[in-house]
mmCIF file of C-alpha atoms in Angstrom:
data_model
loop_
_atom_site.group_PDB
_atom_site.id
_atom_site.type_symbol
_atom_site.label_atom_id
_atom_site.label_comp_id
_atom_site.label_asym_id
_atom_site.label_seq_id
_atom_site.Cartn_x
_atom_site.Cartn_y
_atom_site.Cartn_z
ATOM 1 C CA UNK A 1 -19.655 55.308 30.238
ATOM 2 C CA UNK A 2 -16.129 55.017 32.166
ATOM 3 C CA UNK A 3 -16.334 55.774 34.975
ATOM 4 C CA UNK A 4 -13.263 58.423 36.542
ATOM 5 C CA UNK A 5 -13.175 59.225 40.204
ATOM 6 C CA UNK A 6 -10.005 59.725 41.882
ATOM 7 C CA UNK A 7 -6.584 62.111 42.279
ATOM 8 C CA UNK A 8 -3.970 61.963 39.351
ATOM 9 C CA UNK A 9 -0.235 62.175 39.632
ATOM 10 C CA UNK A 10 1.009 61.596 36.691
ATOM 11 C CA UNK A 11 -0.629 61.354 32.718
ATOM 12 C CA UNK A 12 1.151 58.960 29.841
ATOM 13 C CA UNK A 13 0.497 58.606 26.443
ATOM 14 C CA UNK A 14 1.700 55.171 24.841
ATOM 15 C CA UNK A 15 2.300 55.141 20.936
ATOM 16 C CA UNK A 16 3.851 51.648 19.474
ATOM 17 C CA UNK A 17 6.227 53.030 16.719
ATOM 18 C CA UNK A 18 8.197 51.450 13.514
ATOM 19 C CA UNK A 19 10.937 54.926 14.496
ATOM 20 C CA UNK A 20 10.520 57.592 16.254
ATOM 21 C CA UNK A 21 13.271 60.766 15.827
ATOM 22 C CA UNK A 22 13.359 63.576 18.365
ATOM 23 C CA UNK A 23 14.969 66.541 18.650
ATOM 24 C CA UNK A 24 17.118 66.973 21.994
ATOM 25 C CA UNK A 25 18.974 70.422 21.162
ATOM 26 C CA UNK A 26 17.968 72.872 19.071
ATOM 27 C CA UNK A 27 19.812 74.706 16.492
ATOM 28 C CA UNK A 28 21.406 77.646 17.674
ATOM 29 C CA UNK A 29 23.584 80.330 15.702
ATOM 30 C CA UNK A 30 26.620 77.575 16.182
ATOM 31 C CA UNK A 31 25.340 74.091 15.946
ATOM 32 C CA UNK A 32 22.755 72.372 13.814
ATOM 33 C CA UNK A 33 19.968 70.253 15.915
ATOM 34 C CA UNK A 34 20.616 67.631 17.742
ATOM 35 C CA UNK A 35 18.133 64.592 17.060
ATOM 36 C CA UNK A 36 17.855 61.248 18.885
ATOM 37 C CA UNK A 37 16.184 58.202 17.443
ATOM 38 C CA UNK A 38 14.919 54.572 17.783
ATOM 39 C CA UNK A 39 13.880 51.951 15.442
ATOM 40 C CA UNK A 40 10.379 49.727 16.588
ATOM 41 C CA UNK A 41 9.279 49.769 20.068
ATOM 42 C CA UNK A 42 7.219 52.655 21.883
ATOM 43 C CA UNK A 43 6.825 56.522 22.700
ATOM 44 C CA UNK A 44 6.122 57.410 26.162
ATOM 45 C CA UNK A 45 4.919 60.801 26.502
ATOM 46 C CA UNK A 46 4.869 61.958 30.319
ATOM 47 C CA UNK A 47 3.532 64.555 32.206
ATOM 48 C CA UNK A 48 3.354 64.934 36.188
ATOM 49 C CA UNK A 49 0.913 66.643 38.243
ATOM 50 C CA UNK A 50 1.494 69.184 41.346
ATOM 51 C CA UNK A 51 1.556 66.916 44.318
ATOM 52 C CA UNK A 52 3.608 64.282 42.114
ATOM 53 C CA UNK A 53 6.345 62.329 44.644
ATOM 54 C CA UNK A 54 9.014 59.633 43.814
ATOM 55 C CA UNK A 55 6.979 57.385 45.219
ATOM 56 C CA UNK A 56 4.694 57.281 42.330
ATOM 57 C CA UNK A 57 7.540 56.259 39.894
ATOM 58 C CA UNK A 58 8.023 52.395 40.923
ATOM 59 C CA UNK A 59 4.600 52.070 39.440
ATOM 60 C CA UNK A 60 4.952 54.166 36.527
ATOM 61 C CA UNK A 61 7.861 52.219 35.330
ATOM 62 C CA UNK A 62 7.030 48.961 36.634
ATOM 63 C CA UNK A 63 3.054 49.428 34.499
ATOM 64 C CA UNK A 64 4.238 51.046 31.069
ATOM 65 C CA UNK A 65 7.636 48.208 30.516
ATOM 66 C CA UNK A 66 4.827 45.486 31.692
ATOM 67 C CA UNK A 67 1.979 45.902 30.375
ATOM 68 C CA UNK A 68 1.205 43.995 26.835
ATOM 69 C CA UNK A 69 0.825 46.669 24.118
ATOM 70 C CA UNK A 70 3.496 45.420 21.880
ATOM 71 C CA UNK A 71 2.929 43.298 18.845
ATOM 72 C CA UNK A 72 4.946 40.854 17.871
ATOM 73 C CA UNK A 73 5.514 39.093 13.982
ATOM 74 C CA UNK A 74 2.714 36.542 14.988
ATOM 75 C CA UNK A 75 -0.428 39.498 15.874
ATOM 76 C CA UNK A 76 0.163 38.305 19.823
ATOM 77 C CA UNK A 77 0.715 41.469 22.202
ATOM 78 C CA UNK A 78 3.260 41.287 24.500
ATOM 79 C CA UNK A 79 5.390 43.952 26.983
ATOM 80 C CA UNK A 80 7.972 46.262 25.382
ATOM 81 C CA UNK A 81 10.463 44.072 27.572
ATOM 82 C CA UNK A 82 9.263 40.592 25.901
ATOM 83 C CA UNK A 83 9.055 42.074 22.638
ATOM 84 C CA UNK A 84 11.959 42.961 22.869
ATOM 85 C CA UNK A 85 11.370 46.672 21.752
ATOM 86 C CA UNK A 86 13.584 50.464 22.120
ATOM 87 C CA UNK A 87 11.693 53.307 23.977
ATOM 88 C CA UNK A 88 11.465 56.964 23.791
ATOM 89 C CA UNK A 89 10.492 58.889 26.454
ATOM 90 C CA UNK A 90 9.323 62.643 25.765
ATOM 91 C CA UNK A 91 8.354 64.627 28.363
ATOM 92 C CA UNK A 92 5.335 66.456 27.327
ATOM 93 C CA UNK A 93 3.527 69.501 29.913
ATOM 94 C CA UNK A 94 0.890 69.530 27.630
ATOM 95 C CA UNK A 95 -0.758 66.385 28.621
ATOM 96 C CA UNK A 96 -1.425 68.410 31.762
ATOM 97 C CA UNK A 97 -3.765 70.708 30.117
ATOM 98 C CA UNK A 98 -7.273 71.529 31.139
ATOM 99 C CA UNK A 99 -9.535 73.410 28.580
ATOM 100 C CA UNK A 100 -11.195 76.425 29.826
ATOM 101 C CA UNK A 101 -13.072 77.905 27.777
ATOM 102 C CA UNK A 102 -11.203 78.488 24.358
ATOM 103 C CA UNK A 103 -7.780 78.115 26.429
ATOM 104 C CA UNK A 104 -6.134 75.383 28.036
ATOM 105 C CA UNK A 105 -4.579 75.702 31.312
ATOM 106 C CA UNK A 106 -1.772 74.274 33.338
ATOM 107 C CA UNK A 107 -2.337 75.022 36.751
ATOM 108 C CA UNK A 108 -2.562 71.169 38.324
ATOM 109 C CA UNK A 109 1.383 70.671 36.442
ATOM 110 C CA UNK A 110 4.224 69.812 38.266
ATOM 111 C CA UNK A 111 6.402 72.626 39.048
ATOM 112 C CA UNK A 112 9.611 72.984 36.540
ATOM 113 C CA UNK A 113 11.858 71.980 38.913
ATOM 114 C CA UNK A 114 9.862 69.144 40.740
ATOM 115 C CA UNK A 115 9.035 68.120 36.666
ATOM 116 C CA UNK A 116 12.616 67.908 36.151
ATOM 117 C CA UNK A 117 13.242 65.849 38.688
ATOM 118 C CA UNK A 118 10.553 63.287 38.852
ATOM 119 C CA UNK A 119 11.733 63.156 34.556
ATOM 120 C CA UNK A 120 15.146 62.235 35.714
ATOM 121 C CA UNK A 121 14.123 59.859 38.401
ATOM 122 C CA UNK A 122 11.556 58.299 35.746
ATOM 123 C CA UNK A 123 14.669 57.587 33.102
ATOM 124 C CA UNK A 124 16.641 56.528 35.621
ATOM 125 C CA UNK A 125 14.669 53.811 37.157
ATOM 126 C CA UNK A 126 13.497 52.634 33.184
ATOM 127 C CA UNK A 127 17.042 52.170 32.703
ATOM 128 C CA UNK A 128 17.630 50.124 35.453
ATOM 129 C CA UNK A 129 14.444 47.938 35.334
ATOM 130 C CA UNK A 130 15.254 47.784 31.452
ATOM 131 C CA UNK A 131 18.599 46.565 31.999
ATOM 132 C CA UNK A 132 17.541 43.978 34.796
ATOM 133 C CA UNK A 133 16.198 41.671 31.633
ATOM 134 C CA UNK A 134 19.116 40.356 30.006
ATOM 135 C CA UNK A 135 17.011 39.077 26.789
ATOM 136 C CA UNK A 136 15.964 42.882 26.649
ATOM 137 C CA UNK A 137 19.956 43.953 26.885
ATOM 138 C CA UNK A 138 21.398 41.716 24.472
ATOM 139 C CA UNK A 139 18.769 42.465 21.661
ATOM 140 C CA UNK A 140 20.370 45.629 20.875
ATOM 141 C CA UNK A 141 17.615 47.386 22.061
ATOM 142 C CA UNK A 142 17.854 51.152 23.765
ATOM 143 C CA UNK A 143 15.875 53.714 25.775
ATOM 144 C CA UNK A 144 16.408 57.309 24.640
ATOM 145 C CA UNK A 145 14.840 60.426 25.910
ATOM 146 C CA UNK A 146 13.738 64.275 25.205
ATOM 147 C CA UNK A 147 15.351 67.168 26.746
ATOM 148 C CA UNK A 148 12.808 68.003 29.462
ATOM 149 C CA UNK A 149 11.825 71.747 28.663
ATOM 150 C CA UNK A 150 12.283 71.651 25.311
ATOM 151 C CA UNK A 151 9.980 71.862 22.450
ATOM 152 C CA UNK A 152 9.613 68.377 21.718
ATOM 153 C CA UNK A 153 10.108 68.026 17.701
ATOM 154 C CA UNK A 154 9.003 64.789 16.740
ATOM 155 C CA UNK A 155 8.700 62.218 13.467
ATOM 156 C CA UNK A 156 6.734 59.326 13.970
ATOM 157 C CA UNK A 157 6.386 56.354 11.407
ATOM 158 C CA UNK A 158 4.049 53.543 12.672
ATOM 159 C CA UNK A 159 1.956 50.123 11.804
ATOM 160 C CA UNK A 160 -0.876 51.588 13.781
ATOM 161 C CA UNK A 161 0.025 53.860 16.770
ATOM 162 C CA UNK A 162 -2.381 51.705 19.374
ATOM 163 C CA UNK A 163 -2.606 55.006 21.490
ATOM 164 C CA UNK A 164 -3.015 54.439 24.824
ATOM 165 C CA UNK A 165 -3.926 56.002 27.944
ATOM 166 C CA UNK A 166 -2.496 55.638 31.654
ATOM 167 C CA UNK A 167 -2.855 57.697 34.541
ATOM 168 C CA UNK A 168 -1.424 57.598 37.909
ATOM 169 C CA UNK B 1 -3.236 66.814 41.889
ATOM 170 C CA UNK B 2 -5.458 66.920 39.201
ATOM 171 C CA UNK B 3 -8.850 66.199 40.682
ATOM 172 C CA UNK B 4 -11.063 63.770 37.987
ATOM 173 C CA UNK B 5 -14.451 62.854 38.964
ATOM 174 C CA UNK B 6 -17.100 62.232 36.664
ATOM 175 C CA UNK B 7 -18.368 59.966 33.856
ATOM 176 C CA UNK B 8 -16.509 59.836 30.558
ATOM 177 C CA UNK B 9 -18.309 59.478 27.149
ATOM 178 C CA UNK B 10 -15.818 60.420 24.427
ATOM 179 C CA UNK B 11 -12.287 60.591 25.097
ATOM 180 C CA UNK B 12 -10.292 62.500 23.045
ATOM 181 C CA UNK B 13 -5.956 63.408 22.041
ATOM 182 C CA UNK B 14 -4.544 66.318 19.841
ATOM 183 C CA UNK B 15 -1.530 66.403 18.383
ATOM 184 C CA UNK B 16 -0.395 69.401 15.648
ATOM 185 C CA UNK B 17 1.387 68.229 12.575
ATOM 186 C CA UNK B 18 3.578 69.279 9.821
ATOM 187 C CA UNK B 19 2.187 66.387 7.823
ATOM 188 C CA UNK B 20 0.407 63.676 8.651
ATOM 189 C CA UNK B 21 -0.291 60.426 6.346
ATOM 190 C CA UNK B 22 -2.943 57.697 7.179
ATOM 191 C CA UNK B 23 -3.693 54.305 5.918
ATOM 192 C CA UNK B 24 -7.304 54.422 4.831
ATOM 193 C CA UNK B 25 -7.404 50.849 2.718
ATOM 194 C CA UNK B 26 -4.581 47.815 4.059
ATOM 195 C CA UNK B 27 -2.689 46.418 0.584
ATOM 196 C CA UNK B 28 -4.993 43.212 -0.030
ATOM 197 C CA UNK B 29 -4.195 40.642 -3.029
ATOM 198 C CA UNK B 30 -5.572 42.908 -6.224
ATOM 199 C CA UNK B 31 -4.608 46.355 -4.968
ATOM 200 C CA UNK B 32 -1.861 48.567 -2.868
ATOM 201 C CA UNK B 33 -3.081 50.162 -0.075
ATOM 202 C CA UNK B 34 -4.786 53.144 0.353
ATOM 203 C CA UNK B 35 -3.739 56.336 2.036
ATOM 204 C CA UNK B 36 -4.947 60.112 2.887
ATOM 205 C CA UNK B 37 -2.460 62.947 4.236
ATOM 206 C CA UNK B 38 -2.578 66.649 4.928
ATOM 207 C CA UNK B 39 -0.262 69.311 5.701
ATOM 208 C CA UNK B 40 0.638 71.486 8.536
ATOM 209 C CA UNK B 41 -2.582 71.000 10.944
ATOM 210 C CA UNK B 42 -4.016 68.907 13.708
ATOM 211 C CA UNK B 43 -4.696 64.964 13.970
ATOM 212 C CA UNK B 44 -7.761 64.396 16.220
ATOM 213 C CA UNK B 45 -7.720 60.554 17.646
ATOM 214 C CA UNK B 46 -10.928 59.858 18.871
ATOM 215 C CA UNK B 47 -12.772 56.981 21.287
ATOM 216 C CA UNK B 48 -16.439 56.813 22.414
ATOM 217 C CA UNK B 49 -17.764 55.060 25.549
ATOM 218 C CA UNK B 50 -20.502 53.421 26.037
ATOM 219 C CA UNK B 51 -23.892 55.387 26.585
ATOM 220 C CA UNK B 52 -22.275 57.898 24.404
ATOM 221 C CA UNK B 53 -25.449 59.483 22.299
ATOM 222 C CA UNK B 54 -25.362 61.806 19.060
ATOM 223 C CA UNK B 55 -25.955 64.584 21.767
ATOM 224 C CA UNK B 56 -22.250 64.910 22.914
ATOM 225 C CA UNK B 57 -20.910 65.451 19.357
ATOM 226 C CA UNK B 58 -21.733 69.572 18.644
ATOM 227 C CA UNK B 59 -19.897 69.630 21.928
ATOM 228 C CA UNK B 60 -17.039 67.729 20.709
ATOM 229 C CA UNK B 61 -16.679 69.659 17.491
ATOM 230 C CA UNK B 62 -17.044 73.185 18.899
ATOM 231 C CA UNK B 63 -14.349 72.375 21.502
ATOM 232 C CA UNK B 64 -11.634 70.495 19.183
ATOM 233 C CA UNK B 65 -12.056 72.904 16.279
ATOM 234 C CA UNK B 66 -12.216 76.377 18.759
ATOM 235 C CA UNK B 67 -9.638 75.236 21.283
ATOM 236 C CA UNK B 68 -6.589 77.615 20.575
ATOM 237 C CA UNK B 69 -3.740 75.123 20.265
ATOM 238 C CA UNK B 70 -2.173 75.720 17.131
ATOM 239 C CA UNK B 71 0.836 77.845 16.563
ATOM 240 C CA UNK B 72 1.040 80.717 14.127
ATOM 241 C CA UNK B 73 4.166 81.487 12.436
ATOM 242 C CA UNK B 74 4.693 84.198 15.365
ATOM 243 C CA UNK B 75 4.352 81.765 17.873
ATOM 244 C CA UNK B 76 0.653 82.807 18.820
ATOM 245 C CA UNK B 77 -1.968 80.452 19.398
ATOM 246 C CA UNK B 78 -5.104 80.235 17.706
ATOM 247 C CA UNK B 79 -7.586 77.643 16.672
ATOM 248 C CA UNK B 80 -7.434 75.359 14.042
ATOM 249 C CA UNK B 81 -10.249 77.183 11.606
ATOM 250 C CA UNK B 82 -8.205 80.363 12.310
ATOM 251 C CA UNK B 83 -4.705 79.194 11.513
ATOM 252 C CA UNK B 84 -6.255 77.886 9.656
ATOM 253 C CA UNK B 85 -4.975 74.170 9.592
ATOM 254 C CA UNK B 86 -5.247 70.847 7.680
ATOM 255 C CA UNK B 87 -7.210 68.203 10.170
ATOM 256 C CA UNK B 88 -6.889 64.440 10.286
ATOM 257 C CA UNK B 89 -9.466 62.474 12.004
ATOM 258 C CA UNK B 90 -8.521 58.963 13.350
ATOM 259 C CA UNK B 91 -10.556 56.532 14.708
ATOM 260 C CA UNK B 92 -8.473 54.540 18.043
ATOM 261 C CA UNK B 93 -10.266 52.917 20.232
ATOM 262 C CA UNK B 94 -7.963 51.809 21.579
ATOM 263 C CA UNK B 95 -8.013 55.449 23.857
ATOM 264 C CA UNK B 96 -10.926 53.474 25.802
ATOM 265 C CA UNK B 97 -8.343 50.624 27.457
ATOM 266 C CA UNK B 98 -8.066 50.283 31.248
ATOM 267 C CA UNK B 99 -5.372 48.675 32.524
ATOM 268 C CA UNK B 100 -6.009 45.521 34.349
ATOM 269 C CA UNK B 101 -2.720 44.061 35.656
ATOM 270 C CA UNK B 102 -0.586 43.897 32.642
ATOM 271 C CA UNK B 103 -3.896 43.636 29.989
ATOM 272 C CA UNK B 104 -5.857 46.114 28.829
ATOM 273 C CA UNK B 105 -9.112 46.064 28.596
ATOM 274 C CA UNK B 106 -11.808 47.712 26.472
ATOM 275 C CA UNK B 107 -14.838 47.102 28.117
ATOM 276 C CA UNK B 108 -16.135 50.746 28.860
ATOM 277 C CA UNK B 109 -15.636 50.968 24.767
ATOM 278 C CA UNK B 110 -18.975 51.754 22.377
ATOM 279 C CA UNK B 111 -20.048 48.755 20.929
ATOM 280 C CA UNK B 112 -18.946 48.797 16.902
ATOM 281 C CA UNK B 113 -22.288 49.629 15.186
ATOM 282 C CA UNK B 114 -22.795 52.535 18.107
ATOM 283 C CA UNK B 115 -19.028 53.975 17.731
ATOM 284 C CA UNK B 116 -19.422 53.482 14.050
ATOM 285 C CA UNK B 117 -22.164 56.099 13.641
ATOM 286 C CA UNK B 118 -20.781 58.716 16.211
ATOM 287 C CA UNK B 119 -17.645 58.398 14.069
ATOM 288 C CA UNK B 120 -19.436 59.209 10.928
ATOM 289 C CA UNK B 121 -21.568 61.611 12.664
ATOM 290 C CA UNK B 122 -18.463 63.440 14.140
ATOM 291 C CA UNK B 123 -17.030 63.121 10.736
ATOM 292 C CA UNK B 124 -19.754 65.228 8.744
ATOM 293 C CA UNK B 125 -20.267 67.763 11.598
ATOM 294 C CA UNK B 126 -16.891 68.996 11.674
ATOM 295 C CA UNK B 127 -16.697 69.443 7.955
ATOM 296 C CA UNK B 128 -20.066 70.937 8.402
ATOM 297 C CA UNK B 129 -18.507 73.197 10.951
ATOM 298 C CA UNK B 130 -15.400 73.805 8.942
ATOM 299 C CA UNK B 131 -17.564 74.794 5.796
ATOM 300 C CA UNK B 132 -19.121 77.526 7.690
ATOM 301 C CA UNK B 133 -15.775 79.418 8.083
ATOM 302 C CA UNK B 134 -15.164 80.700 4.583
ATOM 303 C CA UNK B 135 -11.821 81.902 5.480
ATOM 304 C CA UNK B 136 -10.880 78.050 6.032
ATOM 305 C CA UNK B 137 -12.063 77.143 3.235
ATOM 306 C CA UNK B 138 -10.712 80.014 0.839
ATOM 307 C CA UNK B 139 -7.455 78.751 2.522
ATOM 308 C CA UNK B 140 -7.667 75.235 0.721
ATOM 309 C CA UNK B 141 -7.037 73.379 3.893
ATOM 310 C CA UNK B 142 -9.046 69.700 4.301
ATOM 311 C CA UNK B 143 -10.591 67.335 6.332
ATOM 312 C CA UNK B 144 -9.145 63.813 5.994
ATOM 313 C CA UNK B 145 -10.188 60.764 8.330
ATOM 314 C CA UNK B 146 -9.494 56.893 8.803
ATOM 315 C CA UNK B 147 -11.467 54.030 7.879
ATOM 316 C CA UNK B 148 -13.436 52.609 11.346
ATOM 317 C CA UNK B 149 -12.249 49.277 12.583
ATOM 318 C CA UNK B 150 -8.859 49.754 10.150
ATOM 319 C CA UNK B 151 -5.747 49.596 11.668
ATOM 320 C CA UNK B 152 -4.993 53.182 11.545
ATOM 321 C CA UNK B 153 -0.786 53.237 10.121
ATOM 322 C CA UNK B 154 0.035 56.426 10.429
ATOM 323 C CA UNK B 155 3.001 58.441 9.701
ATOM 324 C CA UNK B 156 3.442 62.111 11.771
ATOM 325 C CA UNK B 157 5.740 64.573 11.149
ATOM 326 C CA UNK B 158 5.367 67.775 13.521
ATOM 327 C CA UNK B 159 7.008 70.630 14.794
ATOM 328 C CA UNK B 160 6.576 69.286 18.900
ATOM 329 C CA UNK B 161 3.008 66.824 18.655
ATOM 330 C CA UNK B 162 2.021 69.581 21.524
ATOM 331 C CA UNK B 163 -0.679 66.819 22.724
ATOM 332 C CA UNK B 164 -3.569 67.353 24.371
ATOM 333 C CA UNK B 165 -5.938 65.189 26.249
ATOM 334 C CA UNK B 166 -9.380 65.934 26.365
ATOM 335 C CA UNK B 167 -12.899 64.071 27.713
ATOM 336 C CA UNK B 168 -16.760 64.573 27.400
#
């Protein structure tokens, strides 16, 4: 069995992805949707817990761009940043969720506005870790994100989605 | 904080679909590949530990088919055999890594022959399950799964993947 025994801050789901489209605005009685995409590379789905700081966020970033899930042409796994691959991030609440009963709660998740923040903070410092690695920058490659809040409409095309776990 | 403290034997993410479509058979010299799909409904990835036993399975079913996380058309939630909803079963056991520096490792992972027989098992007690509800199956709605030990290429289409984590 794994053993588990300790305080999270933050939950992330890792799926490797051929392209990934997301909707960042909905339609409204005015304006079609609004979609953002990315060819190959990975879909970070986030969630933070109550008691969530910045401090936590170094570490996020710094483990998910590093760590070797990411396969290249020859079957060898590398990071997203050697690959090099594009990244989605979409924040999802859900991955919060506690079953009790027939129901699932939300009661250990990050307060809206604390969410938002630690979201922004989380993009933010991607971007500039991302953009640190010239071989990453010059490959063309992007990050693009959900609309934190929103209903996260997603299409998802993949050569195996390798899902993977991290908590913080 | 989310407080976690206790021994993990299956490990287990949701994500609702509009369609789903899984490679069941990779292309090989003589023949294309094979594939499954359903409709609007719920893909169920799914990882056993080791010391896992056929004992944790009714649990597994009863929660993942009774937890009320899919969406009716008036935004209500409701469980999968009352939507009712397609399901698509995929083997990744790859849900078992632990990070260790910038590898992941699978060494808390059921051995193959083990996680290959609570797979199965899994397998025919959710349809066993799912028969038992004749209003799912009047409905026409299936039970699809992956191949164990295939490399599961899936394609997702969904309305917001609304994913869930959940562990036995």
């Amino acid at each position: 069995m794994a053993a588990v025994d300790r305080e999270v801050t933050a939950r992330v789901i890792l799926q490797q992805c051929l392209h990934a489209k997301l909707q960042v605005k909905p339609p409204d009685e005015d304006s079609e949707a609004e979609w953002t995409e990315i060819q190959r590379g990975m879909v970070i789905y986030l969630c933070f817990f109550k008691g969530s700081t910045k401090d936590v966020i170094p570490k996020i970033v710094s483990s998910v761009l590093k760590i070797k899930l990411s396969e290249t042409e020859n079957g060898k796994h590398v990071s997203i940043i050697e690959l090099p691959g594009n990244i989605l991030i979409v924040p999802q609440a859900t991955l919060g969720g506690k079953a009790k009963g027939r129901c699932m709660q939300y009661h250990s998740n990050a307060g809206k506005e604390l969410g938002m923040e630690l979201y922004a903070q989380f993009i933010s410092q991607c971007q500039q870790e991302l953009e640190s690695h010239p071989s990453w920058v010059e490959a063309g490659t992007v990050l693009r994100h959900g609309t934190y809040g929103n209903r996260q409409v997603l299409q998802l095309d993949t050569n195996g989605p390798y899902t993977h776990l991290l908590e913080f």
